Amino acid sequence: MSYDIAVVVPPVSEVDSEAWCELDSVIDQPGPIPESLMSFYKDLMVQYPDIDHLPPDKVERSIWSIGSILENFGISAGLLNISSPCVNEALPQIIELSKKHGLILFDMSSERISRLSGKSDFSLTVEHYPDLHEPSIEYIHEMVDKLTPDGGPGFLVLSKGDRDYVQTAGGNGMLGLEWREYSESDYQHWAAGLHGQPNKNEVFVPTSGGGLRVKENEVLSTEDVKKMLAAFLENRGRPREFAWRDKTADFRRD
C-alpha cells in the first residue's frame, strides 16, 4: 500500500477546498524543477534515499513504495509515495523539510494540508476526521461549518500542547462551547455564552448520536464559535464580548 503526499510551491489558496482544486491543476505541470523543490529533494534524499540509489540488500528497508522519485517532480509540485508501514516514522520529518524549504504539503491520503502559516503548538480533532496538527484558521472554520447533528461530525476540539483546549459540539447553527486553561498543575473550565440573554433554564443542543445541556444564553451560532476558536488559536484569551460561566467545580466533583 502507498501513502501519497505532494509538496507544492506557494502560493495556494488559504481555503482548503480551493487549495485541493488548485493541486489538481499543478500536480502534473511539466517544466524545470524550481530551486525550492530541488533543495527539498536533495535534503530528503540524505534522510531517505531513493530506492534506485540503494544497494539490493537495503531496498526492503526503504520508506518509498516506488523509485525514481525525481521523475514525479515538476515546475510547481512533487509527488511522493510512502510505503504505508513507514508513514508514522517518515511523515513528520517530511513535513518539517517542506517547511524548511518554504513548501506546502498536501497529505493526499488523509486529506490534510500542512501550511507554512499553521500553528505548531496546536492540533485539531474533529469527529470522523483524522487528527490534524498545525491547523490553519481557514481549515478550522471549514470544519465548524461541517458540524451537524445529522450523522456528524458533531464535535470539534482545538488543543494547545497537551493541556489547554476549546471544544464545541452541535451543528447547523446551534452549538455549545467550553474553554479550559491550565496554570501549572491546576485548571479552570468555562462555558461560553452571550451577554444580556436569559440564563436560568437549560436548553438541549443535539449532537451526532447524543446531545448536551447548556444554559439558554449558551446556545451559540457558528460565527460565535469561529470567533472564539480564532481567539484561542491566536493566544488572545477568552473574548470579553462573550459571557463565561465557570464550571471548574463541576469537574472537580467528578
PDB file of C-alpha atoms in Angstrom:
ATOM      1  CA  MET A   1       0.000   0.000   0.000  1.00  0.00           C
ATOM      2  CA  SER A   2       1.144   3.527  -0.797  1.00  0.00           C
ATOM      3  CA  TYR A   3       0.588   6.690   1.265  1.00  0.00           C
ATOM      4  CA  ASP A   4       0.580   9.637  -1.135  1.00  0.00           C
ATOM      5  CA  ILE A   5       1.630  13.224  -0.450  1.00  0.00           C
ATOM      6  CA  ALA A   6       2.554  16.226  -2.584  1.00  0.00           C
ATOM      7  CA  VAL A   7       4.825  19.181  -1.845  1.00  0.00           C
ATOM      8  CA  VAL A   8       3.791  22.364  -3.628  1.00  0.00           C
ATOM      9  CA  VAL A   9       5.424  25.699  -4.315  1.00  0.00           C
ATOM     10  CA  PRO A  10       3.251  28.506  -2.869  1.00  0.00           C
ATOM     11  CA  PRO A  11       1.074  30.410  -3.187  1.00  0.00           C
ATOM     12  CA  VAL A  12      -2.054  28.308  -2.908  1.00  0.00           C
ATOM     13  CA  SER A  13      -5.451  29.303  -1.580  1.00  0.00           C
ATOM     14  CA  GLU A  14      -5.842  29.595   2.201  1.00  0.00           C
ATOM     15  CA  VAL A  15      -9.223  27.867   1.874  1.00  0.00           C
ATOM     16  CA  ASP A  16      -8.622  24.132   1.915  1.00  0.00           C
ATOM     17  CA  SER A  17     -11.377  23.189  -0.531  1.00  0.00           C
ATOM     18  CA  GLU A  18      -9.994  25.672  -3.068  1.00  0.00           C
ATOM     19  CA  ALA A  19      -6.404  24.567  -2.429  1.00  0.00           C
ATOM     20  CA  TRP A  20      -7.271  20.963  -3.278  1.00  0.00           C
ATOM     21  CA  CYS A  21      -8.762  22.113  -6.584  1.00  0.00           C
ATOM     22  CA  GLU A  22      -5.584  24.062  -7.319  1.00  0.00           C
ATOM     23  CA  LEU A  23      -3.479  20.981  -6.594  1.00  0.00           C
ATOM     24  CA  ASP A  24      -5.171  19.119  -9.435  1.00  0.00           C
ATOM     25  CA  SER A  25      -4.056  21.816 -11.870  1.00  0.00           C
ATOM     26  CA  VAL A  26      -0.379  21.983 -10.794  1.00  0.00           C
ATOM     27  CA  ILE A  27       0.472  18.430  -9.874  1.00  0.00           C
ATOM     28  CA  ASP A  28       1.291  17.272 -13.411  1.00  0.00           C
ATOM     29  CA  GLN A  29       2.686  20.510 -14.812  1.00  0.00           C
ATOM     30  CA  PRO A  30       5.939  19.754 -16.652  1.00  0.00           C
ATOM     31  CA  GLY A  31       8.859  22.136 -16.625  1.00  0.00           C
ATOM     32  CA  PRO A  32      12.165  22.847 -14.910  1.00  0.00           C
ATOM     33  CA  ILE A  33      12.166  21.960 -11.223  1.00  0.00           C
ATOM     34  CA  PRO A  34      12.491  25.169  -9.147  1.00  0.00           C
ATOM     35  CA  GLU A  35      15.257  25.619  -6.587  1.00  0.00           C
ATOM     36  CA  SER A  36      12.944  25.212  -3.582  1.00  0.00           C
ATOM     37  CA  LEU A  37      11.733  21.811  -4.769  1.00  0.00           C
ATOM     38  CA  MET A  38      15.212  20.675  -5.779  1.00  0.00           C
ATOM     39  CA  SER A  39      16.705  21.706  -2.429  1.00  0.00           C
ATOM     40  CA  PHE A  40      13.896  19.853  -0.676  1.00  0.00           C
ATOM     41  CA  TYR A  41      14.573  16.772  -2.776  1.00  0.00           C
ATOM     42  CA  LYS A  42      18.313  16.830  -2.004  1.00  0.00           C
ATOM     43  CA  ASP A  43      17.721  17.093   1.759  1.00  0.00           C
ATOM     44  CA  LEU A  44      15.071  14.394   1.553  1.00  0.00           C
ATOM     45  CA  MET A  45      17.470  12.003  -0.171  1.00  0.00           C
ATOM     46  CA  VAL A  46      20.004  12.442   2.658  1.00  0.00           C
ATOM     47  CA  GLN A  47      17.439  11.125   5.142  1.00  0.00           C
ATOM     48  CA  TYR A  48      15.527   8.721   2.917  1.00  0.00           C
ATOM     49  CA  PRO A  49      17.422   7.709  -0.246  1.00  0.00           C
ATOM     50  CA  ASP A  50      15.533   6.790  -3.376  1.00  0.00           C
ATOM     51  CA  ILE A  51      15.095   3.055  -3.924  1.00  0.00           C
ATOM     52  CA  ASP A  52      17.069   3.475  -7.136  1.00  0.00           C
ATOM     53  CA  HIS A  53      20.070   4.672  -5.099  1.00  0.00           C
ATOM     54  CA  LEU A  54      20.073   1.780  -2.625  1.00  0.00           C
ATOM     55  CA  PRO A  55      22.001  -1.496  -2.842  1.00  0.00           C
ATOM     56  CA  PRO A  56      19.765  -4.529  -3.341  1.00  0.00           C
ATOM     57  CA  ASP A  57      20.135  -5.718   0.251  1.00  0.00           C
ATOM     58  CA  LYS A  58      18.692  -2.412   1.606  1.00  0.00           C
ATOM     59  CA  VAL A  59      15.760  -1.921  -0.748  1.00  0.00           C
ATOM     60  CA  GLU A  60      13.335  -3.632   1.641  1.00  0.00           C
ATOM     61  CA  ARG A  61      14.171  -1.045   4.320  1.00  0.00           C
ATOM     62  CA  SER A  62      13.234   1.897   2.113  1.00  0.00           C
ATOM     63  CA  ILE A  63      10.311   4.097   3.129  1.00  0.00           C
ATOM     64  CA  TRP A  64       9.327   4.521  -0.526  1.00  0.00           C
ATOM     65  CA  SER A  65       6.801   2.388  -2.363  1.00  0.00           C
ATOM     66  CA  ILE A  66       8.288   3.309  -5.782  1.00  0.00           C
ATOM     67  CA  GLY A  67      11.634   4.502  -7.080  1.00  0.00           C
ATOM     68  CA  SER A  68      12.769   7.260  -9.444  1.00  0.00           C
ATOM     69  CA  ILE A  69      11.256   9.895  -7.167  1.00  0.00           C
ATOM     70  CA  LEU A  70      12.547  12.893  -9.086  1.00  0.00           C
ATOM     71  CA  GLU A  71      10.551  11.808 -12.138  1.00  0.00           C
ATOM     72  CA  ASN A  72       7.425  12.827 -10.194  1.00  0.00           C
ATOM     73  CA  PHE A  73       8.645  16.408  -9.641  1.00  0.00           C
ATOM     74  CA  GLY A  74       7.662  19.266 -11.926  1.00  0.00           C
ATOM     75  CA  ILE A  75       7.598  23.035 -12.111  1.00  0.00           C
ATOM     76  CA  SER A  76       5.184  23.512  -9.195  1.00  0.00           C
ATOM     77  CA  ALA A  77       4.868  20.250  -7.259  1.00  0.00           C
ATOM     78  CA  GLY A  78       6.486  16.964  -6.337  1.00  0.00           C
ATOM     79  CA  LEU A  79       4.685  13.698  -5.649  1.00  0.00           C
ATOM     80  CA  LEU A  80       5.918  11.265  -3.003  1.00  0.00           C
ATOM     81  CA  ASN A  81       4.678   7.728  -2.414  1.00  0.00           C
ATOM     82  CA  ILE A  82       5.499   6.396   1.048  1.00  0.00           C
ATOM     83  CA  SER A  83       5.169   2.751   1.973  1.00  0.00           C
ATOM     84  CA  SER A  84       2.268   2.649   4.446  1.00  0.00           C
ATOM     85  CA  PRO A  85       4.146   0.915   7.305  1.00  0.00           C
ATOM     86  CA  CYS A  86       6.709   3.763   7.280  1.00  0.00           C
ATOM     87  CA  VAL A  87       4.296   6.705   7.455  1.00  0.00           C
ATOM     88  CA  ASN A  88       4.463   7.306  11.215  1.00  0.00           C
ATOM     89  CA  GLU A  89       8.256   7.368  11.086  1.00  0.00           C
ATOM     90  CA  ALA A  90       8.741   9.466   7.962  1.00  0.00           C
ATOM     91  CA  LEU A  91       5.825  11.869   7.614  1.00  0.00           C
ATOM     92  CA  PRO A  92       6.725  14.249  10.497  1.00  0.00           C
ATOM     93  CA  GLN A  93      10.264  14.574   9.104  1.00  0.00           C
ATOM     94  CA  ILE A  94       8.987  15.264   5.599  1.00  0.00           C
ATOM     95  CA  ILE A  95       6.594  17.916   6.906  1.00  0.00           C
ATOM     96  CA  GLU A  96       9.483  19.657   8.664  1.00  0.00           C
ATOM     97  CA  LEU A  97      11.583  19.531   5.496  1.00  0.00           C
ATOM     98  CA  SER A  98       8.757  21.008   3.446  1.00  0.00           C
ATOM     99  CA  LYS A  99       8.518  23.956   5.836  1.00  0.00           C
ATOM    100  CA  LYS A 100      12.268  24.428   5.842  1.00  0.00           C
ATOM    101  CA  HIS A 101      12.148  24.912   2.075  1.00  0.00           C
ATOM    102  CA  GLY A 102       9.008  27.054   2.045  1.00  0.00           C
ATOM    103  CA  LEU A 103       6.714  24.407   0.571  1.00  0.00           C
ATOM    104  CA  ILE A 104       3.135  23.431   1.372  1.00  0.00           C
ATOM    105  CA  LEU A 105       2.496  19.746   1.973  1.00  0.00           C
ATOM    106  CA  PHE A 106      -0.723  18.108   0.788  1.00  0.00           C
ATOM    107  CA  ASP A 107      -1.386  14.821   2.558  1.00  0.00           C
ATOM    108  CA  MET A 108      -3.472  13.189  -0.135  1.00  0.00           C
ATOM    109  CA  SER A 109      -4.129  10.025   1.834  1.00  0.00           C
ATOM    110  CA  SER A 110      -5.621  11.748   4.894  1.00  0.00           C
ATOM    111  CA  GLU A 111      -6.798  14.903   3.068  1.00  0.00           C
ATOM    112  CA  ARG A 112      -4.789  17.283   5.278  1.00  0.00           C
ATOM    113  CA  ILE A 113      -2.712  20.309   4.367  1.00  0.00           C
ATOM    114  CA  SER A 114       0.391  21.414   6.305  1.00  0.00           C
ATOM    115  CA  ARG A 115       0.801  25.122   5.663  1.00  0.00           C
ATOM    116  CA  LEU A 116       3.615  27.484   6.495  1.00  0.00           C
ATOM    117  CA  SER A 117       1.084  29.520   8.492  1.00  0.00           C
ATOM    118  CA  GLY A 118      -0.041  26.569  10.615  1.00  0.00           C
ATOM    119  CA  LYS A 119       0.305  26.882  14.392  1.00  0.00           C
ATOM    120  CA  SER A 120       2.869  24.313  15.532  1.00  0.00           C
ATOM    121  CA  ASP A 121       1.602  24.088  19.139  1.00  0.00           C
ATOM    122  CA  PHE A 122      -1.968  23.334  18.141  1.00  0.00           C
ATOM    123  CA  SER A 123      -3.869  20.282  16.982  1.00  0.00           C
ATOM    124  CA  LEU A 124      -7.430  19.759  15.817  1.00  0.00           C
ATOM    125  CA  THR A 125      -9.701  16.796  16.484  1.00  0.00           C
ATOM    126  CA  VAL A 126     -12.946  16.549  14.520  1.00  0.00           C
ATOM    127  CA  GLU A 127     -15.361  13.647  14.744  1.00  0.00           C
ATOM    128  CA  HIS A 128     -14.982  11.291  11.756  1.00  0.00           C
ATOM    129  CA  TYR A 129     -11.781  13.062  10.566  1.00  0.00           C
ATOM    130  CA  PRO A 130      -8.082  12.297  11.181  1.00  0.00           C
ATOM    131  CA  ASP A 131      -6.428  14.482  13.822  1.00  0.00           C
ATOM    132  CA  LEU A 132      -4.652  17.456  12.283  1.00  0.00           C
ATOM    133  CA  HIS A 133      -1.532  19.124  13.662  1.00  0.00           C
ATOM    134  CA  GLU A 134      -0.767  22.757  12.850  1.00  0.00           C
ATOM    135  CA  PRO A 135      -4.266  23.654  11.614  1.00  0.00           C
ATOM    136  CA  SER A 136      -4.850  26.938   9.824  1.00  0.00           C
ATOM    137  CA  ILE A 137      -7.746  29.128  10.923  1.00  0.00           C
ATOM    138  CA  GLU A 138      -9.300  28.646   7.495  1.00  0.00           C
ATOM    139  CA  TYR A 139      -9.343  24.880   7.948  1.00  0.00           C
ATOM    140  CA  ILE A 140     -10.762  25.205  11.473  1.00  0.00           C
ATOM    141  CA  HIS A 141     -13.558  27.435  10.207  1.00  0.00           C
ATOM    142  CA  GLU A 142     -14.240  24.992   7.386  1.00  0.00           C
ATOM    143  CA  MET A 143     -14.666  22.213   9.945  1.00  0.00           C
ATOM    144  CA  VAL A 144     -17.008  24.335  12.087  1.00  0.00           C
ATOM    145  CA  ASP A 145     -19.199  24.784   9.015  1.00  0.00           C
ATOM    146  CA  LYS A 146     -19.353  20.994   8.644  1.00  0.00           C
ATOM    147  CA  LEU A 147     -20.612  20.338  12.189  1.00  0.00           C
ATOM    148  CA  THR A 148     -24.056  18.763  12.199  1.00  0.00           C
ATOM    149  CA  PRO A 149     -26.118  16.527  14.480  1.00  0.00           C
ATOM    150  CA  ASP A 150     -27.343  14.699  11.382  1.00  0.00           C
ATOM    151  CA  GLY A 151     -24.684  11.981  11.279  1.00  0.00           C
ATOM    152  CA  GLY A 152     -21.789  14.236  12.173  1.00  0.00           C
ATOM    153  CA  PRO A 153     -19.199  15.450  12.501  1.00  0.00           C
ATOM    154  CA  GLY A 154     -20.810  16.505  15.755  1.00  0.00           C
ATOM    155  CA  PHE A 155     -17.881  17.834  17.768  1.00  0.00           C
ATOM    156  CA  LEU A 156     -14.538  19.609  17.381  1.00  0.00           C
ATOM    157  CA  VAL A 157     -11.641  20.063  19.824  1.00  0.00           C
ATOM    158  CA  LEU A 158      -8.829  22.580  19.304  1.00  0.00           C
ATOM    159  CA  SER A 159      -5.912  21.828  21.653  1.00  0.00           C
ATOM    160  CA  LYS A 160      -2.751  23.694  22.575  1.00  0.00           C
ATOM    161  CA  GLY A 161       0.021  21.354  23.659  1.00  0.00           C
ATOM    162  CA  ASP A 162      -1.358  18.532  25.749  1.00  0.00           C
ATOM    163  CA  ARG A 163      -3.483  20.586  28.184  1.00  0.00           C
ATOM    164  CA  ASP A 164      -5.353  23.767  27.138  1.00  0.00           C
ATOM    165  CA  TYR A 165      -8.263  23.263  24.774  1.00  0.00           C
ATOM    166  CA  VAL A 166     -11.524  24.609  23.406  1.00  0.00           C
ATOM    167  CA  GLN A 167     -14.274  22.198  22.441  1.00  0.00           C
ATOM    168  CA  THR A 168     -17.536  22.759  20.615  1.00  0.00           C
ATOM    169  CA  ALA A 169     -20.392  20.437  19.735  1.00  0.00           C
ATOM    170  CA  GLY A 170     -23.713  20.590  17.943  1.00  0.00           C
ATOM    171  CA  GLY A 171     -24.165  21.952  14.465  1.00  0.00           C
ATOM    172  CA  ASN A 172     -26.485  23.567  11.961  1.00  0.00           C
ATOM    173  CA  GLY A 173     -26.036  26.932  13.690  1.00  0.00           C
ATOM    174  CA  MET A 174     -26.785  25.666  17.217  1.00  0.00           C
ATOM    175  CA  LEU A 175     -23.635  24.906  19.233  1.00  0.00           C
ATOM    176  CA  GLY A 176     -22.197  24.878  22.713  1.00  0.00           C
ATOM    177  CA  LEU A 177     -18.582  25.713  23.538  1.00  0.00           C
ATOM    178  CA  GLU A 178     -16.302  25.158  26.536  1.00  0.00           C
ATOM    179  CA  TRP A 179     -12.808  26.530  27.200  1.00  0.00           C
ATOM    180  CA  ARG A 180     -10.170  25.062  29.535  1.00  0.00           C
ATOM    181  CA  GLU A 181      -6.900  26.692  30.636  1.00  0.00           C
ATOM    182  CA  TYR A 182      -4.180  25.260  32.859  1.00  0.00           C
ATOM    183  CA  SER A 183      -1.917  27.119  35.259  1.00  0.00           C
ATOM    184  CA  GLU A 184       0.873  24.849  36.493  1.00  0.00           C
ATOM    185  CA  SER A 185      -0.976  21.774  37.832  1.00  0.00           C
ATOM    186  CA  ASP A 186      -4.398  23.452  38.187  1.00  0.00           C
ATOM    187  CA  TYR A 187      -7.007  24.457  35.626  1.00  0.00           C
ATOM    188  CA  GLN A 188     -10.171  26.464  35.076  1.00  0.00           C
ATOM    189  CA  HIS A 189     -13.037  25.439  32.844  1.00  0.00           C
ATOM    190  CA  TRP A 190     -15.704  27.750  31.407  1.00  0.00           C
ATOM    191  CA  ALA A 191     -18.843  27.505  29.285  1.00  0.00           C
ATOM    192  CA  ALA A 192     -19.267  30.292  26.734  1.00  0.00           C
ATOM    193  CA  GLY A 193     -22.464  32.311  26.493  1.00  0.00           C
ATOM    194  CA  LEU A 194     -23.999  35.541  25.273  1.00  0.00           C
ATOM    195  CA  HIS A 195     -24.298  38.680  27.369  1.00  0.00           C
ATOM    196  CA  GLY A 196     -27.775  40.028  28.075  1.00  0.00           C
ATOM    197  CA  GLN A 197     -29.589  36.762  27.356  1.00  0.00           C
ATOM    198  CA  PRO A 198     -31.724  34.659  29.780  1.00  0.00           C
ATOM    199  CA  ASN A 199     -29.590  32.132  31.641  1.00  0.00           C
ATOM    200  CA  LYS A 200     -31.896  30.379  34.107  1.00  0.00           C
ATOM    201  CA  ASN A 201     -33.212  27.456  32.105  1.00  0.00           C
ATOM    202  CA  GLU A 202     -31.406  24.700  30.245  1.00  0.00           C
ATOM    203  CA  VAL A 203     -31.606  24.016  26.522  1.00  0.00           C
ATOM    204  CA  PHE A 204     -30.790  20.739  24.768  1.00  0.00           C
ATOM    205  CA  VAL A 205     -28.276  21.061  21.924  1.00  0.00           C
ATOM    206  CA  PRO A 206     -28.329  17.939  19.721  1.00  0.00           C
ATOM    207  CA  THR A 207     -25.043  16.430  18.601  1.00  0.00           C
ATOM    208  CA  SER A 208     -24.210  13.447  16.437  1.00  0.00           C
ATOM    209  CA  GLY A 209     -25.585  10.494  18.378  1.00  0.00           C
ATOM    210  CA  GLY A 210     -26.401  12.486  21.522  1.00  0.00           C
ATOM    211  CA  GLY A 211     -26.551  15.983  22.877  1.00  0.00           C
ATOM    212  CA  LEU A 212     -25.553  18.395  25.624  1.00  0.00           C
ATOM    213  CA  ARG A 213     -27.471  20.617  28.010  1.00  0.00           C
ATOM    214  CA  VAL A 214     -26.483  24.266  28.204  1.00  0.00           C
ATOM    215  CA  LYS A 215     -27.957  27.437  29.691  1.00  0.00           C
ATOM    216  CA  GLU A 216     -30.284  29.454  27.467  1.00  0.00           C
ATOM    217  CA  ASN A 217     -27.617  32.056  26.760  1.00  0.00           C
ATOM    218  CA  GLU A 218     -25.056  29.361  25.900  1.00  0.00           C
ATOM    219  CA  VAL A 219     -26.641  28.374  22.597  1.00  0.00           C
ATOM    220  CA  LEU A 220     -24.127  29.807  20.142  1.00  0.00           C
ATOM    221  CA  SER A 221     -24.084  30.466  16.427  1.00  0.00           C
ATOM    222  CA  THR A 222     -21.476  29.211  14.010  1.00  0.00           C
ATOM    223  CA  GLU A 223     -19.993  32.718  13.803  1.00  0.00           C
ATOM    224  CA  ASP A 224     -19.781  32.975  17.607  1.00  0.00           C
ATOM    225  CA  VAL A 225     -17.825  29.722  17.734  1.00  0.00           C
ATOM    226  CA  LYS A 226     -15.492  30.789  14.931  1.00  0.00           C
ATOM    227  CA  LYS A 227     -14.614  33.998  16.819  1.00  0.00           C
ATOM    228  CA  MET A 228     -13.703  32.075  19.975  1.00  0.00           C
ATOM    229  CA  LEU A 229     -11.658  29.447  18.167  1.00  0.00           C
ATOM    230  CA  ALA A 230      -9.733  32.200  16.370  1.00  0.00           C
ATOM    231  CA  ALA A 231      -9.005  33.895  19.703  1.00  0.00           C
ATOM    232  CA  PHE A 232      -7.736  30.612  21.162  1.00  0.00           C
ATOM    233  CA  LEU A 233      -5.553  29.876  18.126  1.00  0.00           C
ATOM    234  CA  GLU A 234      -4.053  33.361  18.275  1.00  0.00           C
ATOM    235  CA  ASN A 235      -3.409  33.181  22.048  1.00  0.00           C
ATOM    236  CA  ARG A 236      -5.672  36.182  22.727  1.00  0.00           C
ATOM    237  CA  GLY A 237      -7.511  34.616  25.662  1.00  0.00           C
ATOM    238  CA  ARG A 238     -11.272  34.366  26.158  1.00  0.00           C
ATOM    239  CA  PRO A 239     -13.019  37.151  24.188  1.00  0.00           C
ATOM    240  CA  ARG A 240     -14.728  39.624  26.513  1.00  0.00           C
ATOM    241  CA  GLU A 241     -17.629  40.080  24.148  1.00  0.00           C
ATOM    242  CA  PHE A 242     -18.916  36.723  25.429  1.00  0.00           C
ATOM    243  CA  ALA A 243     -20.102  35.681  28.899  1.00  0.00           C
ATOM    244  CA  TRP A 244     -18.129  32.949  30.650  1.00  0.00           C
ATOM    245  CA  ARG A 245     -19.660  30.660  33.264  1.00  0.00           C
ATOM    246  CA  ASP A 246     -17.075  28.997  35.486  1.00  0.00           C
ATOM    247  CA  LYS A 247     -17.737  25.230  35.526  1.00  0.00           C
ATOM    248  CA  THR A 248     -14.474  24.201  37.178  1.00  0.00           C
ATOM    249  CA  ALA A 249     -16.194  22.941  40.334  1.00  0.00           C
ATOM    250  CA  ASP A 250     -18.357  20.561  38.276  1.00  0.00           C
ATOM    251  CA  PHE A 251     -15.243  18.758  37.009  1.00  0.00           C
ATOM    252  CA  ARG A 252     -13.568  18.618  40.400  1.00  0.00           C
ATOM    253  CA  ARG A 253     -16.644  16.897  41.838  1.00  0.00           C
ATOM    254  CA  ASP A 254     -16.200  14.209  39.203  1.00  0.00           C
TER     255      ASP A 254
END
